[in-house]
């Protein structure tokens, strides 16, 4: 009888003690402290915009859309009624799957304050009701060539100079749409338009601080009032429907089942100008599911998104040399985790620390095994081309993060705070210059339209990363009509 009594006494004594703080087994870090650090990072990383900043964002966006309308007028190559996809975050932030090794390094705070990615269709195939079959005979998985034989003679004639030409034995000529030639044409056209615009500057017009071609992407940094905005403009091919190569993915169970409709998820996809490791740069495009990812993001809990953003901030600098891991890899791993783990677990508001540690573990696992499946085309391994030396180097770097996540989080917080201080300093220097509302006649520049400002602030703060479709009338480029998901503004 003594043993049970001792057991009872021991359990009673244990119950009287305060609960032991939850610790991370690997690092010994306190989970509560990690959660607080993630919250602090989120606070500094996601800033609120006042009315003036909202107007500056709108003015920059208006300028970019008007510029693209003028590009369309140059040689009528771009579709007349075009539909863009505007994403918050630049290409370097992993919003689309494009190789980062060809991109110049830009830093928030030093080079820009806010960044966006704009997908601009050069060609559209929007009348397909069947699964879209692409010419993948010459390409690695997730990539394709695009023959203009899918289009009419007028389209072939317009874009012939942006194609590589293949003559067949039977005498027929095939024109393959070239991502590198399209990017060259796009950069040249944007440069011509910007040169013309700058010859006749208008009051309140953004200042073009930088225009650079980064591989197949055109990066523009605009100064508007006290803000600097980076736009990564990506020429793409736009499709309605779903590619046949990803058809089997739809047959599986997914975390978004029952939360959004399949029609929302498979409404369209893109070809972006990026080739595989051994692909032919002049011919090969990469499949992009950016439109679908915008929809899936609605189903991801805020705590998991906070952990993802914090993890991205840690790895984006740590794993930058050599270029092997991009934030898009981490995004794919997060989507796989959503499929793998119970929804009620991922919805826990105070589990951000667990999610951060899990993402680091997942990334290290992918590196050690040199395996990161594309979420939509799982048979495509996005790390297949890396050398053993590279993956082990990055795995060891991640091991140091996993051993002391608290310190690495503090470093990420200091970086984002430093970027914000730089932004505020530049704002103070430029606070004497105020831009007029885009709708004003240039009269009283200090009285912006409050209703417009409130609406714009609401759009910016409530719709991060959402799909913004823009319909441009090239005969009236001053009035873009844009839609955020299913709402029109």
Short mmCIF file of C-alpha atoms in Angstrom, two decimals:
data_model
loop_
_atom_site.label_atom_id
_atom_site.label_comp_id
_atom_site.label_asym_id
_atom_site.label_seq_id
_atom_site.Cartn_x
_atom_site.Cartn_y
_atom_site.Cartn_z
CA UNK A 1 0.00 0.00 0.00
CA UNK A 2 2.95 2.32 0.55
CA UNK A 3 3.77 2.68 -3.11
CA UNK A 4 0.35 3.95 -4.14
CA UNK A 5 0.33 6.38 -1.21
CA UNK A 6 3.71 7.71 -2.21
CA UNK A 7 2.48 8.01 -5.77
CA UNK A 8 -0.54 10.00 -4.62
CA UNK A 9 1.59 12.27 -2.50
CA UNK A 10 3.99 12.82 -5.35
CA UNK A 11 1.20 13.60 -7.80
CA UNK A 12 -0.40 15.98 -5.32
CA UNK A 13 2.93 17.71 -4.81
CA UNK A 14 3.42 18.01 -8.54
CA UNK A 15 -0.03 19.49 -8.98
CA UNK A 16 0.74 22.24 -6.48
CA UNK A 17 3.72 23.45 -8.50
CA UNK A 18 3.30 25.96 -11.31
CA UNK A 19 3.27 24.23 -14.73
CA UNK A 20 6.69 23.99 -16.29
CA UNK A 21 7.09 26.36 -19.27
CA UNK A 22 6.78 24.64 -22.65
CA UNK A 23 10.20 24.24 -24.22
CA UNK A 24 11.46 23.35 -27.67
CA UNK A 25 13.26 20.03 -27.16
CA UNK A 26 15.99 20.72 -29.76
CA UNK A 27 17.02 24.26 -28.76
CA UNK A 28 15.66 24.64 -25.23
CA UNK A 29 13.91 27.83 -26.37
CA UNK A 30 10.74 28.81 -24.53
CA UNK A 31 7.76 28.45 -26.84
CA UNK A 32 6.05 31.42 -25.20
CA UNK A 33 9.06 33.63 -25.95
CA UNK A 34 9.18 32.45 -29.58
CA UNK A 35 5.49 33.28 -29.96
CA UNK A 36 6.08 36.79 -28.60
CA UNK A 37 9.02 37.33 -30.96
CA UNK A 38 6.94 36.20 -33.95
CA UNK A 39 4.21 38.65 -32.91
CA UNK A 40 6.81 41.43 -32.64
CA UNK A 41 8.20 40.59 -36.07
CA UNK A 42 4.69 40.65 -37.56
CA UNK A 43 4.01 44.05 -35.98
CA UNK A 44 7.09 45.60 -37.58
CA UNK A 45 6.80 43.70 -40.87
CA UNK A 46 3.15 44.58 -41.54
CA UNK A 47 2.85 48.31 -41.19
CA UNK A 48 -0.41 50.22 -41.35
CA UNK A 49 -0.74 52.88 -44.02
CA UNK A 50 -2.15 56.33 -43.40
CA UNK A 51 -4.25 58.20 -45.96
CA UNK A 52 -1.23 59.87 -47.56
CA UNK A 53 0.58 56.55 -48.04
CA UNK A 54 -2.60 54.99 -49.46
CA UNK A 55 -2.81 57.78 -52.02
CA UNK A 56 0.86 57.31 -52.92
CA UNK A 57 0.25 53.58 -53.48
CA UNK A 58 -2.70 54.40 -55.70
CA UNK A 59 -0.74 57.01 -57.68
CA UNK A 60 2.12 54.55 -58.35
CA UNK A 61 -0.31 51.83 -59.43
CA UNK A 62 -2.17 54.28 -61.68
CA UNK A 63 1.13 55.30 -63.29
CA UNK A 64 2.16 51.68 -63.97
CA UNK A 65 -1.22 50.81 -65.51
CA UNK A 66 -1.23 53.95 -67.66
CA UNK A 67 2.31 53.16 -68.81
CA UNK A 68 1.25 49.64 -69.85
CA UNK A 69 -1.69 51.09 -71.77
CA UNK A 70 0.81 53.21 -73.70
CA UNK A 71 3.01 50.14 -74.31
CA UNK A 72 -0.03 48.46 -75.88
CA UNK A 73 -0.51 51.44 -78.18
CA UNK A 74 3.11 51.35 -79.39
CA UNK A 75 2.75 48.34 -81.68
CA UNK A 76 -0.55 46.72 -80.63
CA UNK A 77 1.27 43.58 -79.46
CA UNK A 78 -0.32 43.38 -76.01
CA UNK A 79 -3.99 42.32 -75.84
CA UNK A 80 -6.35 45.29 -76.03
CA UNK A 81 -8.49 44.22 -73.07
CA UNK A 82 -5.82 42.82 -70.79
CA UNK A 83 -6.14 41.29 -67.34
CA UNK A 84 -3.24 41.63 -64.94
CA UNK A 85 -2.52 39.84 -61.69
CA UNK A 86 -1.13 42.19 -59.03
CA UNK A 87 0.55 40.52 -56.04
CA UNK A 88 1.86 42.16 -52.89
CA UNK A 89 5.55 41.34 -52.54
CA UNK A 90 8.27 41.37 -55.20
CA UNK A 91 9.65 38.38 -57.09
CA UNK A 92 12.49 38.16 -54.55
CA UNK A 93 9.84 37.47 -51.88
CA UNK A 94 8.86 34.23 -53.61
CA UNK A 95 5.40 35.28 -54.82
CA UNK A 96 6.11 33.51 -58.13
CA UNK A 97 8.45 30.66 -58.99
CA UNK A 98 11.23 32.49 -60.83
CA UNK A 99 14.95 31.93 -60.36
CA UNK A 100 16.54 34.60 -58.19
CA UNK A 101 20.16 34.19 -59.31
CA UNK A 102 19.67 36.59 -62.25
CA UNK A 103 18.11 39.34 -60.15
CA UNK A 104 19.95 42.33 -58.76
CA UNK A 105 19.79 42.58 -54.98
CA UNK A 106 17.34 45.20 -53.71
CA UNK A 107 16.83 45.81 -50.00
CA UNK A 108 13.71 47.12 -48.31
CA UNK A 109 14.48 50.40 -46.58
CA UNK A 110 17.59 51.00 -48.68
CA UNK A 111 16.10 50.70 -52.18
CA UNK A 112 12.32 50.59 -51.69
CA UNK A 113 9.58 50.73 -49.05
CA UNK A 114 6.92 48.51 -50.62
CA UNK A 115 7.14 45.88 -53.35
CA UNK A 116 4.69 44.36 -55.80
CA UNK A 117 4.72 41.82 -58.61
CA UNK A 118 2.60 42.43 -61.70
CA UNK A 119 1.95 39.60 -64.16
CA UNK A 120 1.21 41.10 -67.60
CA UNK A 121 -0.14 38.71 -70.26
CA UNK A 122 1.58 39.12 -73.61
CA UNK A 123 -0.66 36.38 -75.01
CA UNK A 124 -3.96 34.97 -73.77
CA UNK A 125 -5.65 31.64 -74.43
CA UNK A 126 -8.99 32.18 -72.76
CA UNK A 127 -11.46 30.15 -74.79
CA UNK A 128 -10.56 26.66 -73.59
CA UNK A 129 -13.05 24.49 -71.68
CA UNK A 130 -10.92 21.35 -71.85
CA UNK A 131 -7.69 20.65 -69.92
CA UNK A 132 -4.91 22.60 -71.65
CA UNK A 133 -2.31 20.39 -73.31
CA UNK A 134 1.12 22.02 -73.67
CA UNK A 135 4.15 21.07 -75.75
CA UNK A 136 6.38 19.49 -73.09
CA UNK A 137 8.32 17.17 -75.39
CA UNK A 138 11.44 19.37 -75.24
CA UNK A 139 11.17 20.43 -71.57
CA UNK A 140 11.67 19.34 -68.01
CA UNK A 141 8.60 18.81 -65.83
CA UNK A 142 6.76 22.04 -64.93
CA UNK A 143 8.07 23.65 -68.14
CA UNK A 144 6.87 23.98 -71.70
CA UNK A 145 7.57 25.45 -75.10
CA UNK A 146 4.76 27.45 -76.71
CA UNK A 147 4.08 27.23 -80.42
CA UNK A 148 2.24 30.13 -82.03
CA UNK A 149 0.39 27.60 -84.19
CA UNK A 150 -2.20 27.75 -81.39
CA UNK A 151 -2.97 31.33 -82.47
CA UNK A 152 -4.32 33.08 -85.57
CA UNK A 153 -2.21 34.51 -88.40
CA UNK A 154 -2.55 38.06 -87.06
CA UNK A 155 -1.01 37.06 -83.73
CA UNK A 156 1.81 35.16 -85.45
CA UNK A 157 2.55 38.19 -87.63
CA UNK A 158 2.68 40.54 -84.62
CA UNK A 159 4.93 38.34 -82.49
CA UNK A 160 7.11 36.72 -85.17
CA UNK A 161 10.11 38.83 -84.16
CA UNK A 162 9.85 37.51 -80.56
CA UNK A 163 10.03 33.85 -81.59
CA UNK A 164 12.64 31.24 -82.30
CA UNK A 165 12.04 29.56 -85.65
CA UNK A 166 12.17 25.81 -86.24
CA UNK A 167 11.90 24.49 -89.81
CA UNK A 168 10.53 20.97 -90.17
CA UNK A 169 11.54 18.41 -92.78
CA UNK A 170 8.15 18.75 -94.48
CA UNK A 171 8.89 22.42 -95.14
CA UNK A 172 6.57 23.85 -92.46
CA UNK A 173 7.86 26.63 -90.21
CA UNK A 174 7.08 26.63 -86.50
CA UNK A 175 7.37 29.76 -84.42
CA UNK A 176 8.09 29.18 -80.71
CA UNK A 177 7.31 32.08 -78.39
CA UNK A 178 10.62 33.06 -76.78
CA UNK A 179 10.60 34.23 -73.13
CA UNK A 180 13.96 35.99 -73.50
CA UNK A 181 12.96 37.82 -76.71
CA UNK A 182 9.60 38.78 -75.22
CA UNK A 183 11.38 40.18 -72.15
CA UNK A 184 13.78 42.13 -74.38
CA UNK A 185 10.88 43.58 -76.37
CA UNK A 186 8.98 44.43 -73.17
CA UNK A 187 11.96 46.20 -71.60
CA UNK A 188 12.64 48.19 -74.79
CA UNK A 189 8.95 49.18 -75.09
CA UNK A 190 8.71 50.25 -71.43
CA UNK A 191 11.92 52.27 -71.81
CA UNK A 192 10.52 54.08 -74.87
CA UNK A 193 7.24 54.88 -73.11
CA UNK A 194 8.95 56.09 -69.92
CA UNK A 195 11.26 58.28 -71.98
CA UNK A 196 8.24 59.87 -73.67
CA UNK A 197 6.40 60.33 -70.37
CA UNK A 198 9.41 62.02 -68.77
CA UNK A 199 9.65 64.51 -71.63
CA UNK A 200 6.28 65.93 -70.53
CA UNK A 201 6.22 65.56 -66.74
CA UNK A 202 2.94 66.34 -65.03
CA UNK A 203 2.41 67.63 -61.53
CA UNK A 204 2.19 64.80 -59.00
CA UNK A 205 3.63 62.25 -61.41
CA UNK A 206 5.83 59.58 -59.80
CA UNK A 207 9.57 59.91 -60.23
CA UNK A 208 11.11 56.92 -62.02
CA UNK A 209 14.13 56.20 -59.84
CA UNK A 210 15.23 52.94 -61.45
CA UNK A 211 14.34 50.80 -64.49
CA UNK A 212 16.33 47.58 -64.80
CA UNK A 213 16.01 44.35 -66.68
CA UNK A 214 16.65 41.51 -64.24
CA UNK A 215 16.86 38.40 -66.42
CA UNK A 216 13.35 38.24 -67.90
CA UNK A 217 11.80 40.60 -65.33
CA UNK A 218 11.56 44.38 -65.59
CA UNK A 219 12.04 46.05 -62.21
CA UNK A 220 10.82 49.63 -61.78
CA UNK A 221 11.28 51.69 -58.62
CA UNK A 222 9.01 54.73 -58.38
CA UNK A 223 9.30 57.63 -55.97
CA UNK A 224 5.89 59.00 -55.02
CA UNK A 225 5.80 61.67 -52.34
CA UNK A 226 7.75 60.13 -49.47
CA UNK A 227 7.40 56.52 -50.68
CA UNK A 228 9.47 54.29 -52.96
CA UNK A 229 7.67 51.40 -54.60
CA UNK A 230 9.23 48.46 -56.41
CA UNK A 231 7.24 46.88 -59.23
CA UNK A 232 8.57 43.62 -60.66
CA UNK A 233 6.76 43.38 -64.00
CA UNK A 234 6.67 39.87 -65.49
CA UNK A 235 5.56 39.18 -69.09
CA UNK A 236 3.50 35.98 -69.06
CA UNK A 237 1.19 33.82 -71.18
CA UNK A 238 -2.25 33.56 -69.59
CA UNK A 239 -4.57 30.55 -69.81
CA UNK A 240 -8.09 29.89 -68.63
CA UNK A 241 -8.68 26.38 -67.33
CA UNK A 242 -6.14 23.90 -66.03
CA UNK A 243 -3.09 22.17 -67.53
CA UNK A 244 -3.47 18.48 -68.32
CA UNK A 245 -0.13 17.74 -66.59
CA UNK A 246 -1.64 18.84 -63.24
CA UNK A 247 -4.97 17.09 -63.72
CA UNK A 248 -4.17 14.24 -61.28
CA UNK A 249 -3.58 16.79 -58.48
CA UNK A 250 -7.28 17.62 -58.58
CA UNK A 251 -8.15 14.01 -57.74
CA UNK A 252 -6.42 14.20 -54.33
CA UNK A 253 -7.84 15.49 -51.04
CA UNK A 254 -6.67 18.99 -50.10
CA UNK A 255 -6.89 21.35 -47.15
CA UNK A 256 -9.02 23.80 -49.13
CA UNK A 257 -11.75 21.25 -49.90
CA UNK A 258 -15.11 22.67 -48.78
CA UNK A 259 -13.61 26.12 -48.04
CA UNK A 260 -13.36 27.39 -51.60
CA UNK A 261 -14.73 25.87 -54.78
CA UNK A 262 -12.67 23.93 -57.29
CA UNK A 263 -13.73 26.48 -59.92
CA UNK A 264 -11.96 29.21 -57.93
CA UNK A 265 -8.80 27.14 -57.65
CA UNK A 266 -8.56 26.09 -61.30
CA UNK A 267 -9.76 29.30 -62.96
CA UNK A 268 -6.46 29.80 -64.77
CA UNK A 269 -2.69 29.45 -64.86
CA UNK A 270 0.32 31.12 -66.48
CA UNK A 271 3.55 30.47 -68.27
CA UNK A 272 6.26 32.67 -66.73
CA UNK A 273 9.61 33.41 -68.41
CA UNK A 274 11.83 30.96 -66.53
CA UNK A 275 13.53 27.79 -67.73
CA UNK A 276 14.67 24.61 -66.03
CA UNK A 277 18.26 24.01 -64.92
CA UNK A 278 19.22 22.34 -68.24
CA UNK A 279 16.52 23.96 -70.36
CA UNK A 280 16.86 26.20 -73.38
CA UNK A 281 16.40 29.76 -72.10
CA UNK A 282 15.21 31.11 -75.43
CA UNK A 283 12.31 28.64 -75.66
CA UNK A 284 11.32 27.29 -72.26
CA UNK A 285 8.59 28.73 -70.02
CA UNK A 286 7.67 27.62 -66.50
CA UNK A 287 4.15 26.80 -65.37
CA UNK A 288 2.90 29.15 -62.66
CA UNK A 289 -0.18 28.70 -60.50
CA UNK A 290 -0.05 32.16 -58.94
CA UNK A 291 -3.76 32.76 -59.49
CA UNK A 292 -4.60 29.53 -57.65
CA UNK A 293 -2.17 30.32 -54.83
CA UNK A 294 -3.97 33.61 -54.21
CA UNK A 295 -7.16 31.62 -53.62
CA UNK A 296 -5.48 28.97 -51.43
CA UNK A 297 -3.97 31.68 -49.26
CA UNK A 298 -7.50 32.51 -48.03
CA UNK A 299 -7.60 29.11 -46.33
CA UNK A 300 -4.31 29.42 -44.41
CA UNK A 301 -4.55 30.46 -40.76
CA UNK A 302 -3.05 33.77 -39.65
CA UNK A 303 -0.72 32.04 -37.16
CA UNK A 304 0.75 29.81 -39.87
CA UNK A 305 1.14 32.81 -42.19
CA UNK A 306 2.95 34.72 -39.45
CA UNK A 307 5.31 31.77 -38.91
CA UNK A 308 5.89 31.54 -42.67
CA UNK A 309 6.74 35.25 -42.97
CA UNK A 310 9.13 35.05 -40.00
CA UNK A 311 10.79 31.90 -41.37
CA UNK A 312 11.12 33.53 -44.80
CA UNK A 313 12.83 36.57 -43.26
CA UNK A 314 15.33 34.28 -41.50
CA UNK A 315 16.23 32.12 -44.51
CA UNK A 316 16.16 34.77 -47.26
CA UNK A 317 19.52 36.16 -46.10
CA UNK A 318 21.00 33.08 -44.46
CA UNK A 319 20.58 30.89 -47.56
CA UNK A 320 21.31 33.55 -50.17
CA UNK A 321 24.76 32.25 -51.15
CA UNK A 322 24.95 30.17 -53.21
CA UNK A 323 21.44 30.75 -54.62
CA UNK A 324 19.65 27.45 -54.18
CA UNK A 325 16.65 27.93 -51.91
CA UNK A 326 14.06 30.60 -52.65
CA UNK A 327 11.08 31.70 -50.56
CA UNK A 328 8.90 29.94 -53.15
CA UNK A 329 10.30 26.59 -51.95
CA UNK A 330 9.22 27.49 -48.43
CA UNK A 331 5.76 28.48 -49.70
CA UNK A 332 5.41 25.06 -51.37
CA UNK A 333 6.38 23.31 -48.14
CA UNK A 334 3.76 25.33 -46.25
CA UNK A 335 1.06 24.23 -48.70
CA UNK A 336 2.12 20.59 -48.32
CA UNK A 337 1.99 21.01 -44.52
CA UNK A 338 -1.59 22.30 -44.83
CA UNK A 339 -2.53 19.11 -46.69
CA UNK A 340 -0.68 16.90 -44.19
CA UNK A 341 -1.82 18.33 -40.84
CA UNK A 342 -5.31 18.61 -39.30
CA UNK A 343 -7.07 21.91 -39.95
CA UNK A 344 -7.99 22.41 -36.27
CA UNK A 345 -4.31 22.06 -35.32
CA UNK A 346 -3.21 24.62 -37.90
CA UNK A 347 -5.94 27.00 -36.75
CA UNK A 348 -4.50 27.31 -33.22
CA UNK A 349 -3.73 30.99 -32.66
CA UNK A 350 -0.92 30.43 -30.15
CA UNK A 351 0.94 27.79 -32.20
CA UNK A 352 2.99 30.15 -34.38
CA UNK A 353 6.21 29.01 -32.66
CA UNK A 354 5.40 25.35 -33.36
CA UNK A 355 4.73 26.21 -37.00
CA UNK A 356 7.99 28.16 -37.34
CA UNK A 357 10.05 25.29 -35.93
CA UNK A 358 8.14 22.85 -38.12
CA UNK A 359 8.84 24.86 -41.28
CA UNK A 360 12.55 24.94 -40.46
CA UNK A 361 12.48 21.18 -39.89
CA UNK A 362 10.61 20.65 -43.16
CA UNK A 363 13.08 22.74 -45.12
CA UNK A 364 16.04 20.94 -43.60
CA UNK A 365 14.40 17.57 -44.37
CA UNK A 366 13.91 18.64 -48.01
CA UNK A 367 17.55 19.69 -48.29
CA UNK A 368 18.99 16.56 -46.73
CA UNK A 369 16.87 14.42 -49.06
CA UNK A 370 17.26 16.84 -52.00
CA UNK A 371 13.52 16.61 -52.56
CA UNK A 372 10.94 19.43 -52.72
CA UNK A 373 7.90 18.48 -54.81
CA UNK A 374 6.01 21.21 -56.63
CA UNK A 375 2.64 21.50 -54.87
CA UNK A 376 0.58 21.34 -58.06
CA UNK A 377 2.80 18.93 -60.02
CA UNK A 378 4.28 16.67 -57.31
CA UNK A 379 6.32 14.63 -59.78
CA UNK A 380 8.43 17.75 -60.33
CA UNK A 381 11.25 17.89 -57.77
CA UNK A 382 12.32 21.54 -57.47
CA UNK A 383 15.66 20.65 -55.81
CA UNK A 384 16.69 17.90 -58.19
CA UNK A 385 19.37 19.96 -59.94
CA UNK A 386 21.30 20.94 -56.77
CA UNK A 387 24.66 19.42 -55.95
CA UNK A 388 25.21 17.39 -52.79
CA UNK A 389 27.67 20.02 -51.55
CA UNK A 390 25.13 22.83 -51.93
CA UNK A 391 22.27 21.08 -50.16
CA UNK A 392 24.48 19.97 -47.28
CA UNK A 393 25.92 23.48 -46.90
CA UNK A 394 22.41 24.93 -46.57
CA UNK A 395 21.26 22.09 -44.33
CA UNK A 396 24.12 22.88 -41.94
CA UNK A 397 23.18 26.57 -41.95
CA UNK A 398 19.60 25.64 -41.08
CA UNK A 399 20.88 23.41 -38.32
CA UNK A 400 22.36 26.50 -36.65
CA UNK A 401 18.95 28.23 -36.91
CA UNK A 402 17.20 25.22 -35.41
CA UNK A 403 19.68 25.19 -32.53
CA UNK A 404 18.96 28.82 -31.63
CA UNK A 405 15.71 30.05 -33.26
CA UNK A 406 15.31 32.80 -30.65
CA UNK A 407 18.52 34.57 -31.66
CA UNK A 408 17.75 34.30 -35.37
CA UNK A 409 14.27 35.71 -34.80
CA UNK A 410 15.73 38.65 -32.89
CA UNK A 411 18.11 39.29 -35.79
CA UNK A 412 15.18 39.23 -38.27
CA UNK A 413 13.32 41.73 -36.07
CA UNK A 414 16.32 44.05 -35.97
CA UNK A 415 16.62 43.90 -39.76
CA UNK A 416 12.98 44.83 -40.34
CA UNK A 417 13.16 47.58 -37.70
CA UNK A 418 16.28 48.99 -39.39
CA UNK A 419 14.50 48.96 -42.76
CA UNK A 420 11.55 50.80 -41.21
CA UNK A 421 13.88 53.39 -39.66
CA UNK A 422 15.44 54.04 -43.07
CA UNK A 423 11.98 54.47 -44.58
CA UNK A 424 10.90 56.88 -41.84
CA UNK A 425 14.09 58.90 -42.22
CA UNK A 426 13.51 59.26 -45.97
CA UNK A 427 9.87 60.17 -45.30
CA UNK A 428 10.95 62.91 -42.90
CA UNK A 429 13.33 64.32 -45.50
CA UNK A 430 10.62 64.30 -48.12
CA UNK A 431 7.73 65.34 -45.88
CA UNK A 432 7.68 68.84 -47.36
CA UNK A 433 6.61 67.47 -50.76
CA UNK A 434 3.01 66.39 -50.97
CA UNK A 435 1.40 64.75 -53.99
CA UNK A 436 -2.06 65.73 -55.17
CA UNK A 437 -4.86 63.21 -55.41
CA UNK A 438 -4.81 61.56 -58.86
CA UNK A 439 -8.34 62.91 -59.35
CA UNK A 440 -7.54 66.49 -58.34
CA UNK A 441 -6.93 69.40 -60.66
CA UNK A 442 -3.74 70.34 -58.84
CA UNK A 443 -5.43 73.01 -56.75
CA UNK A 444 -5.25 72.41 -53.01
CA UNK A 445 -2.75 69.56 -52.66
CA UNK A 446 -3.13 69.41 -48.90
CA UNK A 447 -6.80 68.40 -48.96
CA UNK A 448 -6.96 64.92 -50.52
CA UNK A 449 -10.29 63.22 -51.11
CA UNK A 450 -10.96 61.55 -47.75
CA UNK A 451 -13.36 59.02 -49.21
CA UNK A 452 -10.81 57.90 -51.80
CA UNK A 453 -8.07 57.72 -49.19
CA UNK A 454 -10.20 55.61 -46.86
CA UNK A 455 -11.19 53.27 -49.66
CA UNK A 456 -7.58 52.88 -50.81
CA UNK A 457 -6.35 52.29 -47.29
CA UNK A 458 -8.99 49.63 -46.85
CA UNK A 459 -7.95 47.92 -50.11
CA UNK A 460 -4.28 47.91 -49.17
CA UNK A 461 -4.63 46.78 -45.56
CA UNK A 462 -7.46 44.27 -45.95
CA UNK A 463 -6.38 42.56 -49.18
CA UNK A 464 -2.70 41.66 -48.94
CA UNK A 465 -1.72 39.21 -51.67
CA UNK A 466 -5.17 39.02 -53.22
CA UNK A 467 -5.83 38.76 -56.92
CA UNK A 468 -6.30 42.20 -58.43
CA UNK A 469 -7.47 42.02 -62.02
CA UNK A 470 -7.12 45.18 -64.05
CA UNK A 471 -9.01 45.90 -67.24
CA UNK A 472 -7.37 48.61 -69.32
CA UNK A 473 -9.01 50.61 -72.08
CA UNK A 474 -6.03 51.75 -74.20
CA UNK A 475 -8.07 54.67 -75.51
CA UNK A 476 -8.57 55.97 -71.98
CA UNK A 477 -5.58 54.92 -69.89
CA UNK A 478 -6.43 57.43 -67.17
CA UNK A 479 -9.25 55.24 -65.80
CA UNK A 480 -8.20 51.69 -64.93
CA UNK A 481 -10.96 49.47 -63.57
CA UNK A 482 -9.71 46.91 -61.11
CA UNK A 483 -11.20 44.00 -59.20
CA UNK A 484 -9.97 42.41 -56.00
CA UNK A 485 -11.15 38.80 -56.19
CA UNK A 486 -14.89 39.22 -56.88
CA UNK A 487 -15.26 42.86 -55.74
CA UNK A 488 -15.07 45.76 -58.19
CA UNK A 489 -13.67 49.23 -57.42
#
